[in-house]
């Protein structure tokens, strides 16, 4: 099975690996897992005062496609509003990386991770507003 | 027919591996393609279906974790399948921290120590499943099995890490 160049590039040179301070109020953290394959993925966003995502980090323990999917998402969300970031679909990720059918679930994991990070950020800001 | 019935064994978590092997090898002989070479096509086809189902049953029941997952599914516990993500922050945090620890383990001894801890943990969790099944506590069974899957994955990754360390030290 041949993997696409984009996929291999993200796997070999993953962007934005690392962690942000999860207790910080402007950081949203999404932690998701695919128990069938034992993968675990953490994706974090830092939202600026202007409402734009100024930084994104990820840490993924899983297969190459899961690493590439989360790496790609961190790259895509930077500079976007959270509403825009929320519209990222797993099908876009799968298409961009040309994921083989058996690896589509890795892109699902990445979509769920960004959604979870956004939900966490929103819950924090809602709490602050109270 | 479920996997237990196919092998003529009681549907239970505890299974004597010797009886599983015995049942499997006897049936495997019975459905072996060599015995059907001269038989009509329909019988040959039936034998190959039976043999495949038998192998599937054996593979599933031999490993204690896959047996437990299978029994849970038979008992109506819904396990997330391929492509389903879970949102269990506690479990995921534990899995993430364990994998980070493994990633940072720089020596074969350190990896072995982590792997030994996880093996103990798995053994204890598998032993604890019996009472959960007896109580029919489906959410608890599901939770325990998901955790076991992550422990199992950890053990697999620890083996791979061990091999890498050995290779790089040569």
mmCIF file of C-alpha atoms in Angstrom:
data_model
loop_
_atom_site.group_PDB
_atom_site.id
_atom_site.type_symbol
_atom_site.label_atom_id
_atom_site.label_comp_id
_atom_site.label_asym_id
_atom_site.label_seq_id
_atom_site.Cartn_x
_atom_site.Cartn_y
_atom_site.Cartn_z
ATOM 1 C CA UNK A 1 0.000 0.000 0.000
ATOM 2 C CA UNK A 2 1.459 3.327 -1.013
ATOM 3 C CA UNK A 3 1.026 6.310 1.256
ATOM 4 C CA UNK A 4 0.796 9.809 -0.137
ATOM 5 C CA UNK A 5 3.708 12.223 0.016
ATOM 6 C CA UNK A 6 1.721 14.616 2.183
ATOM 7 C CA UNK A 7 1.007 11.867 4.673
ATOM 8 C CA UNK A 8 4.613 10.772 4.854
ATOM 9 C CA UNK A 9 5.731 14.392 5.191
ATOM 10 C CA UNK A 10 3.425 14.981 8.183
ATOM 11 C CA UNK A 11 4.477 11.703 9.709
ATOM 12 C CA UNK A 12 8.195 12.300 9.306
ATOM 13 C CA UNK A 13 8.099 16.016 10.082
ATOM 14 C CA UNK A 14 5.103 16.421 12.345
ATOM 15 C CA UNK A 15 4.120 20.054 12.941
ATOM 16 C CA UNK A 16 3.341 21.462 16.345
ATOM 17 C CA UNK A 17 4.163 18.539 18.573
ATOM 18 C CA UNK A 18 3.969 19.411 22.221
ATOM 19 C CA UNK A 19 1.725 20.673 24.949
ATOM 20 C CA UNK A 20 0.105 23.911 26.037
ATOM 21 C CA UNK A 21 -0.799 24.719 29.622
ATOM 22 C CA UNK A 22 -4.110 22.934 29.978
ATOM 23 C CA UNK A 23 -5.082 24.916 33.077
ATOM 24 C CA UNK A 24 -4.742 28.211 31.227
ATOM 25 C CA UNK A 25 -8.053 29.952 30.502
ATOM 26 C CA UNK A 26 -7.292 30.614 26.844
ATOM 27 C CA UNK A 27 -6.328 26.999 26.141
ATOM 28 C CA UNK A 28 -8.790 24.315 25.095
ATOM 29 C CA UNK A 29 -7.758 20.675 25.381
ATOM 30 C CA UNK A 30 -9.255 17.728 23.540
ATOM 31 C CA UNK A 31 -8.305 14.237 24.572
ATOM 32 C CA UNK A 32 -9.762 11.389 22.531
ATOM 33 C CA UNK A 33 -8.987 7.781 21.885
ATOM 34 C CA UNK A 34 -9.843 4.926 19.565
ATOM 35 C CA UNK A 35 -9.926 1.916 21.859
ATOM 36 C CA UNK A 36 -10.132 -0.563 19.002
ATOM 37 C CA UNK A 37 -6.549 0.307 18.067
ATOM 38 C CA UNK A 38 -5.397 1.654 21.435
ATOM 39 C CA UNK A 39 -4.617 5.108 20.049
ATOM 40 C CA UNK A 40 -4.700 8.195 22.195
ATOM 41 C CA UNK A 41 -4.584 11.748 20.859
ATOM 42 C CA UNK A 42 -4.323 15.105 22.609
ATOM 43 C CA UNK A 43 -4.985 18.293 20.686
ATOM 44 C CA UNK A 44 -4.801 21.760 22.210
ATOM 45 C CA UNK A 45 -5.650 25.230 20.959
ATOM 46 C CA UNK A 46 -4.744 28.627 22.350
ATOM 47 C CA UNK A 47 -7.226 31.329 21.482
ATOM 48 C CA UNK A 48 -6.123 34.974 21.334
ATOM 49 C CA UNK A 49 -8.055 38.045 22.517
ATOM 50 C CA UNK A 50 -9.160 38.620 18.904
ATOM 51 C CA UNK A 51 -10.902 35.231 18.880
ATOM 52 C CA UNK A 52 -8.393 33.671 16.514
ATOM 53 C CA UNK A 53 -6.535 30.456 17.273
ATOM 54 C CA UNK A 54 -2.971 31.625 17.720
ATOM 55 C CA UNK A 55 -1.360 28.329 18.593
ATOM 56 C CA UNK A 56 -2.131 24.635 18.385
ATOM 57 C CA UNK A 57 -0.236 21.618 19.676
ATOM 58 C CA UNK A 58 -0.758 17.904 19.581
ATOM 59 C CA UNK A 59 0.577 14.722 21.028
ATOM 60 C CA UNK A 60 -0.519 11.448 19.496
ATOM 61 C CA UNK A 61 0.385 7.907 20.366
ATOM 62 C CA UNK A 62 -0.871 5.881 17.468
ATOM 63 C CA UNK A 63 -0.184 4.885 13.912
ATOM 64 C CA UNK A 64 1.381 7.108 11.261
ATOM 65 C CA UNK A 65 -1.997 8.122 9.843
ATOM 66 C CA UNK A 66 -3.212 9.244 13.275
ATOM 67 C CA UNK A 67 -0.052 11.308 13.768
ATOM 68 C CA UNK A 68 -0.328 12.851 10.299
ATOM 69 C CA UNK A 69 -4.049 13.617 10.776
ATOM 70 C CA UNK A 70 -3.488 15.451 14.053
ATOM 71 C CA UNK A 71 -0.418 17.246 12.718
ATOM 72 C CA UNK A 72 -2.417 18.481 9.732
ATOM 73 C CA UNK A 73 -5.293 19.687 11.923
ATOM 74 C CA UNK A 74 -2.988 21.793 14.112
ATOM 75 C CA UNK A 75 -1.648 23.396 10.961
ATOM 76 C CA UNK A 76 -5.104 24.056 9.560
ATOM 77 C CA UNK A 77 -6.656 25.608 12.657
ATOM 78 C CA UNK A 78 -4.005 28.238 13.283
ATOM 79 C CA UNK A 79 -5.278 31.689 12.403
ATOM 80 C CA UNK A 80 -8.870 30.493 12.224
ATOM 81 C CA UNK A 81 -11.758 31.407 14.527
ATOM 82 C CA UNK A 82 -13.060 28.546 16.611
ATOM 83 C CA UNK A 83 -16.275 28.569 14.576
ATOM 84 C CA UNK A 84 -14.235 28.070 11.425
ATOM 85 C CA UNK A 85 -12.072 25.414 13.033
ATOM 86 C CA UNK A 86 -15.194 23.560 14.051
ATOM 87 C CA UNK A 87 -16.195 23.054 10.435
ATOM 88 C CA UNK A 88 -13.156 20.881 9.683
ATOM 89 C CA UNK A 89 -14.428 17.516 8.543
ATOM 90 C CA UNK A 90 -12.697 14.205 8.742
ATOM 91 C CA UNK A 91 -13.373 13.773 5.033
ATOM 92 C CA UNK A 92 -11.271 16.889 4.313
ATOM 93 C CA UNK A 93 -8.403 15.456 6.343
ATOM 94 C CA UNK A 94 -8.680 12.046 4.705
ATOM 95 C CA UNK A 95 -8.791 13.625 1.253
ATOM 96 C CA UNK A 96 -5.838 15.923 1.841
ATOM 97 C CA UNK A 97 -3.648 13.099 3.132
ATOM 98 C CA UNK A 98 -5.123 10.539 0.705
ATOM 99 C CA UNK A 99 -5.726 8.158 3.585
ATOM 100 C CA UNK A 100 -6.416 4.575 2.557
ATOM 101 C CA UNK A 101 -9.912 3.330 3.521
ATOM 102 C CA UNK A 102 -8.635 1.296 6.488
ATOM 103 C CA UNK A 103 -7.141 4.477 7.963
ATOM 104 C CA UNK A 104 -10.171 6.734 7.629
ATOM 105 C CA UNK A 105 -10.877 6.266 11.333
ATOM 106 C CA UNK A 106 -7.643 8.141 12.103
ATOM 107 C CA UNK A 107 -9.090 11.257 10.498
ATOM 108 C CA UNK A 108 -12.284 10.743 12.522
ATOM 109 C CA UNK A 109 -10.140 10.741 15.638
ATOM 110 C CA UNK A 110 -8.518 14.041 14.616
ATOM 111 C CA UNK A 111 -11.896 15.666 13.910
ATOM 112 C CA UNK A 112 -13.199 14.524 17.277
ATOM 113 C CA UNK A 113 -10.054 15.872 18.947
ATOM 114 C CA UNK A 114 -10.403 19.395 17.547
ATOM 115 C CA UNK A 115 -14.138 19.377 18.401
ATOM 116 C CA UNK A 116 -13.315 18.285 21.952
ATOM 117 C CA UNK A 117 -10.664 21.015 22.280
ATOM 118 C CA UNK A 118 -13.153 23.657 21.095
ATOM 119 C CA UNK A 119 -15.828 22.351 23.473
ATOM 120 C CA UNK A 120 -13.333 22.520 26.353
ATOM 121 C CA UNK A 121 -12.376 26.097 25.441
ATOM 122 C CA UNK A 122 -16.046 27.135 25.207
ATOM 123 C CA UNK A 123 -16.844 25.532 28.560
ATOM 124 C CA UNK A 124 -13.983 27.515 30.105
ATOM 125 C CA UNK A 125 -15.099 30.849 28.669
ATOM 126 C CA UNK A 126 -18.717 30.173 29.639
ATOM 127 C CA UNK A 127 -17.583 29.490 33.177
ATOM 128 C CA UNK A 128 -15.574 32.694 33.226
ATOM 129 C CA UNK A 129 -18.586 34.694 32.051
ATOM 130 C CA UNK A 130 -20.761 33.477 34.910
ATOM 131 C CA UNK B 1 -23.728 -20.251 16.322
ATOM 132 C CA UNK B 2 -21.482 -18.452 18.762
ATOM 133 C CA UNK B 3 -17.795 -19.260 19.153
ATOM 134 C CA UNK B 4 -18.268 -21.137 22.413
ATOM 135 C CA UNK B 5 -21.046 -23.315 21.025
ATOM 136 C CA UNK B 6 -19.017 -24.013 17.907
ATOM 137 C CA UNK B 7 -16.282 -25.486 20.059
ATOM 138 C CA UNK B 8 -18.742 -27.238 22.379
ATOM 139 C CA UNK B 9 -17.578 -25.229 25.361
ATOM 140 C CA UNK B 10 -19.565 -23.390 28.034
ATOM 141 C CA UNK B 11 -19.765 -19.641 27.439
ATOM 142 C CA UNK B 12 -17.571 -18.526 30.281
ATOM 143 C CA UNK B 13 -14.756 -16.152 31.045
ATOM 144 C CA UNK B 14 -12.591 -18.870 32.540
ATOM 145 C CA UNK B 15 -11.618 -21.438 30.024
ATOM 146 C CA UNK B 16 -9.145 -24.201 30.337
ATOM 147 C CA UNK B 17 -6.762 -23.764 27.461
ATOM 148 C CA UNK B 18 -6.180 -27.516 27.274
ATOM 149 C CA UNK B 19 -9.882 -28.201 26.647
ATOM 150 C CA UNK B 20 -10.023 -25.370 24.132
ATOM 151 C CA UNK B 21 -7.070 -26.843 22.244
ATOM 152 C CA UNK B 22 -8.561 -30.335 22.382
ATOM 153 C CA UNK B 23 -11.930 -29.215 21.047
ATOM 154 C CA UNK B 24 -10.305 -27.133 18.335
ATOM 155 C CA UNK B 25 -7.928 -29.778 17.045
ATOM 156 C CA UNK B 26 -10.640 -32.468 16.980
ATOM 157 C CA UNK B 27 -12.984 -30.257 14.955
ATOM 158 C CA UNK B 28 -10.182 -29.047 12.751
ATOM 159 C CA UNK B 29 -9.493 -32.646 11.761
ATOM 160 C CA UNK B 30 -13.175 -33.205 11.132
ATOM 161 C CA UNK B 31 -13.418 -30.260 8.698
ATOM 162 C CA UNK B 32 -9.971 -30.482 7.182
ATOM 163 C CA UNK B 33 -10.087 -29.812 3.407
ATOM 164 C CA UNK B 34 -8.004 -32.943 2.725
ATOM 165 C CA UNK B 35 -10.942 -35.068 3.812
ATOM 166 C CA UNK B 36 -13.256 -33.393 1.333
ATOM 167 C CA UNK B 37 -11.146 -33.516 -1.819
ATOM 168 C CA UNK B 38 -13.245 -36.279 -3.352
ATOM 169 C CA UNK B 39 -16.559 -34.936 -2.043
ATOM 170 C CA UNK B 40 -19.170 -32.980 -4.043
ATOM 171 C CA UNK B 41 -18.607 -29.229 -4.399
ATOM 172 C CA UNK B 42 -21.347 -28.307 -1.930
ATOM 173 C CA UNK B 43 -19.759 -30.386 0.795
ATOM 174 C CA UNK B 44 -16.333 -29.026 0.027
ATOM 175 C CA UNK B 45 -17.686 -25.507 0.286
ATOM 176 C CA UNK B 46 -19.398 -26.305 3.586
ATOM 177 C CA UNK B 47 -16.174 -27.736 4.986
ATOM 178 C CA UNK B 48 -14.172 -24.644 4.088
ATOM 179 C CA UNK B 49 -16.801 -22.385 5.690
ATOM 180 C CA UNK B 50 -16.750 -24.510 8.831
ATOM 181 C CA UNK B 51 -12.967 -24.544 8.962
ATOM 182 C CA UNK B 52 -12.781 -20.770 8.641
ATOM 183 C CA UNK B 53 -15.418 -20.236 11.338
ATOM 184 C CA UNK B 54 -13.570 -22.655 13.558
ATOM 185 C CA UNK B 55 -10.286 -20.791 13.188
ATOM 186 C CA UNK B 56 -12.036 -17.544 13.919
ATOM 187 C CA UNK B 57 -13.610 -19.008 17.063
ATOM 188 C CA UNK B 58 -10.318 -20.429 18.259
ATOM 189 C CA UNK B 59 -8.421 -17.195 17.712
ATOM 190 C CA UNK B 60 -11.067 -15.199 19.541
ATOM 191 C CA UNK B 61 -11.327 -17.504 22.534
ATOM 192 C CA UNK B 62 -7.656 -18.321 23.025
ATOM 193 C CA UNK B 63 -6.601 -14.860 24.144
ATOM 194 C CA UNK B 64 -8.133 -13.944 27.534
ATOM 195 C CA UNK B 65 -8.796 -10.322 26.588
ATOM 196 C CA UNK B 66 -10.393 -11.002 23.214
ATOM 197 C CA UNK B 67 -12.423 -13.778 24.880
ATOM 198 C CA UNK B 68 -13.656 -11.332 27.522
ATOM 199 C CA UNK B 69 -14.553 -8.741 24.882
ATOM 200 C CA UNK B 70 -16.406 -11.401 22.889
ATOM 201 C CA UNK B 71 -18.292 -12.651 25.924
ATOM 202 C CA UNK B 72 -19.200 -9.072 26.823
ATOM 203 C CA UNK B 73 -20.609 -8.524 23.339
ATOM 204 C CA UNK B 74 -22.597 -11.756 23.644
ATOM 205 C CA UNK B 75 -23.943 -10.437 26.933
ATOM 206 C CA UNK B 76 -25.124 -7.243 25.260
ATOM 207 C CA UNK B 77 -22.303 -4.922 26.280
ATOM 208 C CA UNK B 78 -21.729 -2.465 23.469
ATOM 209 C CA UNK B 79 -18.079 -2.026 22.687
ATOM 210 C CA UNK B 80 -16.905 0.797 20.443
ATOM 211 C CA UNK B 81 -15.843 -0.708 17.139
ATOM 212 C CA UNK B 82 -13.405 0.449 14.514
ATOM 213 C CA UNK B 83 -13.394 4.167 14.019
ATOM 214 C CA UNK B 84 -15.368 4.946 17.153
ATOM 215 C CA UNK B 85 -13.715 7.349 19.505
ATOM 216 C CA UNK B 86 -14.283 7.479 23.205
ATOM 217 C CA UNK B 87 -14.518 10.357 25.572
ATOM 218 C CA UNK B 88 -13.450 8.991 28.929
ATOM 219 C CA UNK B 89 -11.062 11.668 30.204
ATOM 220 C CA UNK B 90 -9.798 9.625 33.126
ATOM 221 C CA UNK B 91 -8.901 6.599 31.040
ATOM 222 C CA UNK B 92 -7.407 8.673 28.249
ATOM 223 C CA UNK B 93 -5.340 10.720 30.676
ATOM 224 C CA UNK B 94 -4.018 7.523 32.216
ATOM 225 C CA UNK B 95 -3.236 6.085 28.775
ATOM 226 C CA UNK B 96 -1.545 9.299 27.647
ATOM 227 C CA UNK B 97 0.621 9.523 30.754
ATOM 228 C CA UNK B 98 1.593 5.860 30.532
ATOM 229 C CA UNK B 99 2.596 6.235 26.899
ATOM 230 C CA UNK B 100 4.626 9.366 27.690
ATOM 231 C CA UNK B 101 6.391 7.466 30.446
ATOM 232 C CA UNK B 102 7.188 4.645 28.036
ATOM 233 C CA UNK B 103 8.369 7.116 25.428
ATOM 234 C CA UNK B 104 10.769 8.653 27.970
ATOM 235 C CA UNK B 105 12.069 5.321 29.267
ATOM 236 C CA UNK B 106 15.668 5.305 28.109
ATOM 237 C CA UNK B 107 16.871 1.858 29.098
ATOM 238 C CA UNK B 108 15.765 -1.725 28.647
ATOM 239 C CA UNK B 109 15.463 -2.020 32.449
ATOM 240 C CA UNK B 110 13.140 0.971 32.643
ATOM 241 C CA UNK B 111 10.952 -0.445 29.844
ATOM 242 C CA UNK B 112 10.910 -3.863 31.509
ATOM 243 C CA UNK B 113 9.820 -2.344 34.804
ATOM 244 C CA UNK B 114 6.932 -0.511 33.131
ATOM 245 C CA UNK B 115 5.933 -3.603 31.172
ATOM 246 C CA UNK B 116 5.981 -5.769 34.304
ATOM 247 C CA UNK B 117 3.735 -3.286 36.102
ATOM 248 C CA UNK B 118 1.263 -3.322 33.217
ATOM 249 C CA UNK B 119 1.246 -7.121 33.052
ATOM 250 C CA UNK B 120 0.350 -7.267 36.748
ATOM 251 C CA UNK B 121 -2.322 -4.647 36.204
ATOM 252 C CA UNK B 122 -3.794 -6.630 33.294
ATOM 253 C CA UNK B 123 -3.808 -9.829 35.281
ATOM 254 C CA UNK B 124 -5.611 -8.187 38.187
ATOM 255 C CA UNK B 125 -8.128 -6.490 35.869
ATOM 256 C CA UNK B 126 -8.845 -9.723 34.010
ATOM 257 C CA UNK B 127 -9.375 -11.487 37.340
ATOM 258 C CA UNK B 128 -11.702 -8.720 38.457
ATOM 259 C CA UNK B 129 -13.901 -9.147 35.377
ATOM 260 C CA UNK B 130 -15.466 -12.334 36.738
ATOM 261 C CA UNK B 131 -17.380 -10.606 39.490
ATOM 262 C CA UNK B 132 -18.498 -7.828 37.111
ATOM 263 C CA UNK B 133 -19.927 -10.438 34.740
ATOM 264 C CA UNK B 134 -21.630 -12.207 37.667
ATOM 265 C CA UNK B 135 -23.214 -8.933 38.726
ATOM 266 C CA UNK B 136 -24.160 -8.192 35.118
ATOM 267 C CA UNK B 137 -22.797 -4.679 35.521
ATOM 268 C CA UNK B 138 -22.557 -3.710 31.853
ATOM 269 C CA UNK B 139 -21.152 -0.166 32.204
ATOM 270 C CA UNK B 140 -18.445 -1.454 34.556
ATOM 271 C CA UNK B 141 -17.614 -4.336 32.214
ATOM 272 C CA UNK B 142 -17.321 -1.932 29.301
ATOM 273 C CA UNK B 143 -15.110 0.446 31.254
ATOM 274 C CA UNK B 144 -12.833 -2.342 32.460
ATOM 275 C CA UNK B 145 -12.499 -3.814 28.959
ATOM 276 C CA UNK B 146 -11.673 -0.471 27.382
ATOM 277 C CA UNK B 147 -8.977 0.031 29.989
ATOM 278 C CA UNK B 148 -7.663 -3.476 29.318
ATOM 279 C CA UNK B 149 -7.425 -2.682 25.626
ATOM 280 C CA UNK B 150 -5.215 0.278 26.405
ATOM 281 C CA UNK B 151 -3.071 -1.814 28.753
ATOM 282 C CA UNK B 152 -2.758 -4.455 26.048
ATOM 283 C CA UNK B 153 -1.681 -1.824 23.540
ATOM 284 C CA UNK B 154 0.819 -0.511 26.050
ATOM 285 C CA UNK B 155 2.308 -3.991 26.479
ATOM 286 C CA UNK B 156 2.619 -4.284 22.703
ATOM 287 C CA UNK B 157 4.319 -0.893 22.433
ATOM 288 C CA UNK B 158 6.645 -1.776 25.304
ATOM 289 C CA UNK B 159 7.765 -4.869 23.397
ATOM 290 C CA UNK B 160 8.440 -2.764 20.305
ATOM 291 C CA UNK B 161 10.338 -0.174 22.337
ATOM 292 C CA UNK B 162 12.391 -2.928 23.931
ATOM 293 C CA UNK B 163 13.406 -4.236 20.527
ATOM 294 C CA UNK B 164 14.379 -0.774 19.342
ATOM 295 C CA UNK B 165 16.515 -0.219 22.416
ATOM 296 C CA UNK B 166 18.258 -3.536 21.932
ATOM 297 C CA UNK B 167 18.895 -2.835 18.301
ATOM 298 C CA UNK B 168 20.374 0.596 18.970
ATOM 299 C CA UNK B 169 22.641 -0.706 21.731
ATOM 300 C CA UNK B 170 24.251 -3.299 19.487
#
